[in-house]
Amino acid sequence: MQEPVFDQVVGQLGQLARDTIVGDGLNPKTQMGPLAHQGQFCRIIELVELAKQCGATIMAGGELLSRPGYFYPPTIITDATEDDPVVAEEQFGPVLPILSFRDVDDVIQRANATVFGLGGSVWTRDQRLASRIACGLECGTVWINQHGALDPQIPFGGQKQSGVGCENGWAGVSEFTKMKVIRKGLSPSCENSSS
């Protein structure tokens, strides 16, 4: 998050996280359901606790809900660094660590200094700047002013150590095919062959 808007946006995201209704997916009022399994649930708890121990600030969430099941609240974290596991690892949970930046070139370099590259998003009113940042990011998909919008007609896959292959679109269909090449040379000339 760019420094001039950091506090304002973090405040709004924190409020959004606190207002999110976490619960049973069969309840129409539920906005976010549980994590997929116990291992993922325990991993999210571990990452948030490690962030706290490393000096990060929990702006919203970060505490277990008093209910059975693998429900974890949306959690907003500040004051983490790129080296903290909650930032450096793919967590696949409702935890958003927010880091600040001043310089666009610096933030692109910092974002690319990871072994992962599934997807990223750029949020700005400046479309030229958004395109510049998106082109500089080393990830399979970059969304501009949105995140996670998937379409079965548009390929989706990661770079570096994120994802295996591609899904969706013709590129995804090609993942289920095998290429075979048969090269035929010229037939030997009868005149040059000896009997």
PDB file of C-alpha atoms in Angstrom, residues 42-158:
ATOM      1  CA  CYS A  42      -3.749 -25.124  11.900  1.00  0.00           C
ATOM      2  CA  ARG A  43      -1.386 -23.575   9.330  1.00  0.00           C
ATOM      3  CA  ILE A  44      -3.288 -20.273   9.354  1.00  0.00           C
ATOM      4  CA  ILE A  45      -3.252 -20.183  13.165  1.00  0.00           C
ATOM      5  CA  GLU A  46       0.509 -20.868  13.129  1.00  0.00           C
ATOM      6  CA  LEU A  47       1.243 -18.120  10.574  1.00  0.00           C
ATOM      7  CA  VAL A  48      -0.739 -15.483  12.480  1.00  0.00           C
ATOM      8  CA  GLU A  49       0.894 -16.454  15.797  1.00  0.00           C
ATOM      9  CA  LEU A  50       4.349 -16.280  14.175  1.00  0.00           C
ATOM     10  CA  ALA A  51       3.505 -12.831  12.797  1.00  0.00           C
ATOM     11  CA  LYS A  52       2.548 -11.646  16.291  1.00  0.00           C
ATOM     12  CA  GLN A  53       5.817 -13.021  17.706  1.00  0.00           C
ATOM     13  CA  CYS A  54       7.762 -11.201  14.950  1.00  0.00           C
ATOM     14  CA  GLY A  55       6.192  -7.873  15.962  1.00  0.00           C
ATOM     15  CA  ALA A  56       3.346  -7.584  13.471  1.00  0.00           C
ATOM     16  CA  THR A  57       0.182  -5.733  14.434  1.00  0.00           C
ATOM     17  CA  ILE A  58      -3.208  -7.425  14.100  1.00  0.00           C
ATOM     18  CA  MET A  59      -5.614  -4.736  12.893  1.00  0.00           C
ATOM     19  CA  ALA A  60      -8.622  -7.086  12.700  1.00  0.00           C
ATOM     20  CA  GLY A  61      -9.256 -10.771  13.375  1.00  0.00           C
ATOM     21  CA  GLY A  62      -6.363 -12.930  14.442  1.00  0.00           C
ATOM     22  CA  GLU A  63      -8.268 -14.695  17.214  1.00  0.00           C
ATOM     23  CA  LEU A  64     -10.070 -18.028  17.082  1.00  0.00           C
ATOM     24  CA  LEU A  65     -13.833 -17.872  16.856  1.00  0.00           C
ATOM     25  CA  SER A  66     -15.768 -19.529  19.679  1.00  0.00           C
ATOM     26  CA  ARG A  67     -17.467 -22.140  17.550  1.00  0.00           C
ATOM     27  CA  PRO A  68     -16.703 -25.655  16.359  1.00  0.00           C
ATOM     28  CA  GLY A  69     -15.260 -26.185  12.911  1.00  0.00           C
ATOM     29  CA  TYR A  70     -12.429 -24.722  10.859  1.00  0.00           C
ATOM     30  CA  PHE A  71     -13.697 -21.148  10.924  1.00  0.00           C
ATOM     31  CA  TYR A  72     -11.093 -18.392  11.023  1.00  0.00           C
ATOM     32  CA  PRO A  73     -11.964 -14.693  10.879  1.00  0.00           C
ATOM     33  CA  PRO A  74     -10.724 -12.373   8.129  1.00  0.00           C
ATOM     34  CA  THR A  75      -7.472 -11.000   9.511  1.00  0.00           C
ATOM     35  CA  ILE A  76      -5.626  -7.800   8.597  1.00  0.00           C
ATOM     36  CA  ILE A  77      -1.952  -7.562   9.579  1.00  0.00           C
ATOM     37  CA  THR A  78       0.439  -4.597   9.430  1.00  0.00           C
ATOM     38  CA  ASP A  79       4.069  -4.133  10.495  1.00  0.00           C
ATOM     39  CA  ALA A  80       5.135  -7.448   8.959  1.00  0.00           C
ATOM     40  CA  THR A  81       8.185  -7.738   6.716  1.00  0.00           C
ATOM     41  CA  GLU A  82       8.834  -9.623   3.489  1.00  0.00           C
ATOM     42  CA  ASP A  83      10.734 -12.235   5.532  1.00  0.00           C
ATOM     43  CA  ASP A  84       7.835 -13.057   7.866  1.00  0.00           C
ATOM     44  CA  PRO A  85       6.245 -16.401   6.898  1.00  0.00           C
ATOM     45  CA  VAL A  86       2.777 -14.836   6.713  1.00  0.00           C
ATOM     46  CA  VAL A  87       4.110 -12.670   3.851  1.00  0.00           C
ATOM     47  CA  ALA A  88       6.769 -14.928   2.325  1.00  0.00           C
ATOM     48  CA  GLU A  89       4.694 -18.108   2.045  1.00  0.00           C
ATOM     49  CA  GLU A  90       1.520 -18.967   0.173  1.00  0.00           C
ATOM     50  CA  GLN A  91      -0.997 -19.297   2.993  1.00  0.00           C
ATOM     51  CA  PHE A  92      -4.360 -19.747   1.218  1.00  0.00           C
ATOM     52  CA  GLY A  93      -6.344 -18.376   4.125  1.00  0.00           C
ATOM     53  CA  PRO A  94      -8.291 -15.256   5.109  1.00  0.00           C
ATOM     54  CA  VAL A  95      -5.193 -13.384   6.257  1.00  0.00           C
ATOM     55  CA  LEU A  96      -4.029 -10.203   4.533  1.00  0.00           C
ATOM     56  CA  PRO A  97      -0.630  -8.798   5.498  1.00  0.00           C
ATOM     57  CA  ILE A  98      -0.320  -5.220   4.243  1.00  0.00           C
ATOM     58  CA  LEU A  99       3.092  -3.673   3.610  1.00  0.00           C
ATOM     59  CA  SER A 100       3.737  -0.069   2.662  1.00  0.00           C
ATOM     60  CA  PHE A 101       5.922   1.348  -0.110  1.00  0.00           C
ATOM     61  CA  ARG A 102       7.047   4.683  -1.524  1.00  0.00           C
ATOM     62  CA  ASP A 103       8.670   3.911  -4.863  1.00  0.00           C
ATOM     63  CA  VAL A 104       6.901   1.923  -7.614  1.00  0.00           C
ATOM     64  CA  ASP A 105      10.092   0.335  -8.980  1.00  0.00           C
ATOM     65  CA  ASP A 106      11.014  -0.723  -5.457  1.00  0.00           C
ATOM     66  CA  VAL A 107       7.625  -2.352  -4.825  1.00  0.00           C
ATOM     67  CA  ILE A 108       7.807  -4.285  -8.111  1.00  0.00           C
ATOM     68  CA  GLN A 109      11.247  -5.578  -7.159  1.00  0.00           C
ATOM     69  CA  ARG A 110      10.027  -6.515  -3.660  1.00  0.00           C
ATOM     70  CA  ALA A 111       6.954  -8.280  -5.051  1.00  0.00           C
ATOM     71  CA  ASN A 112       9.097 -10.294  -7.464  1.00  0.00           C
ATOM     72  CA  ALA A 113      11.649 -11.292  -4.804  1.00  0.00           C
ATOM     73  CA  THR A 114       9.738 -14.459  -4.012  1.00  0.00           C
ATOM     74  CA  VAL A 115       9.730 -18.000  -5.317  1.00  0.00           C
ATOM     75  CA  PHE A 116       5.960 -17.754  -5.803  1.00  0.00           C
ATOM     76  CA  GLY A 117       3.984 -16.150  -8.601  1.00  0.00           C
ATOM     77  CA  LEU A 118       0.381 -17.326  -8.818  1.00  0.00           C
ATOM     78  CA  GLY A 119      -1.480 -14.033  -8.996  1.00  0.00           C
ATOM     79  CA  GLY A 120      -1.348 -10.426  -7.953  1.00  0.00           C
ATOM     80  CA  SER A 121      -3.479  -7.331  -8.095  1.00  0.00           C
ATOM     81  CA  VAL A 122      -2.786  -3.660  -8.653  1.00  0.00           C
ATOM     82  CA  TRP A 123      -5.160  -1.062  -7.227  1.00  0.00           C
ATOM     83  CA  THR A 124      -4.910   2.518  -8.491  1.00  0.00           C
ATOM     84  CA  ARG A 125      -6.848   5.223 -10.320  1.00  0.00           C
ATOM     85  CA  ASP A 126      -3.868   5.717 -12.664  1.00  0.00           C
ATOM     86  CA  GLN A 127      -4.406   3.178 -15.485  1.00  0.00           C
ATOM     87  CA  ARG A 128      -1.030   3.813 -17.110  1.00  0.00           C
ATOM     88  CA  LEU A 129       0.723   3.174 -13.805  1.00  0.00           C
ATOM     89  CA  ALA A 130      -1.411   0.064 -13.246  1.00  0.00           C
ATOM     90  CA  SER A 131      -0.358  -1.315 -16.632  1.00  0.00           C
ATOM     91  CA  ARG A 132       3.298  -0.550 -15.945  1.00  0.00           C
ATOM     92  CA  ILE A 133       3.199  -2.355 -12.605  1.00  0.00           C
ATOM     93  CA  ALA A 134       1.199  -5.286 -14.023  1.00  0.00           C
ATOM     94  CA  CYS A 135       3.733  -5.777 -16.818  1.00  0.00           C
ATOM     95  CA  GLY A 136       6.558  -5.790 -14.272  1.00  0.00           C
ATOM     96  CA  LEU A 137       5.070  -8.389 -11.930  1.00  0.00           C
ATOM     97  CA  GLU A 138       6.261 -11.985 -12.305  1.00  0.00           C
ATOM     98  CA  CYS A 139       3.021 -13.864 -11.793  1.00  0.00           C
ATOM     99  CA  GLY A 140       0.564 -15.863 -13.867  1.00  0.00           C
ATOM    100  CA  THR A 141      -2.335 -13.422 -13.561  1.00  0.00           C
ATOM    101  CA  VAL A 142      -2.423  -9.760 -12.613  1.00  0.00           C
ATOM    102  CA  TRP A 143      -5.801  -8.191 -11.910  1.00  0.00           C
ATOM    103  CA  ILE A 144      -6.226  -4.426 -12.041  1.00  0.00           C
ATOM    104  CA  ASN A 145      -8.686  -2.957  -9.522  1.00  0.00           C
ATOM    105  CA  GLN A 146     -10.101  -6.406  -8.794  1.00  0.00           C
ATOM    106  CA  HIS A 147      -8.786  -9.690  -7.444  1.00  0.00           C
ATOM    107  CA  GLY A 148      -9.522 -13.334  -8.064  1.00  0.00           C
ATOM    108  CA  ALA A 149     -11.875 -12.788 -11.003  1.00  0.00           C
ATOM    109  CA  LEU A 150     -11.646 -16.060 -12.930  1.00  0.00           C
ATOM    110  CA  ASP A 151     -13.275 -16.852 -16.258  1.00  0.00           C
ATOM    111  CA  PRO A 152     -13.351 -20.341 -17.803  1.00  0.00           C
ATOM    112  CA  GLN A 153     -12.380 -18.828 -21.165  1.00  0.00           C
ATOM    113  CA  ILE A 154      -9.249 -17.104 -19.824  1.00  0.00           C
ATOM    114  CA  PRO A 155      -6.161 -19.192 -18.940  1.00  0.00           C
ATOM    115  CA  PHE A 156      -5.102 -19.297 -15.291  1.00  0.00           C
ATOM    116  CA  GLY A 157      -1.751 -20.600 -14.073  1.00  0.00           C
ATOM    117  CA  GLY A 158       1.207 -19.498 -12.022  1.00  0.00           C
TER     118      GLY A 158
END
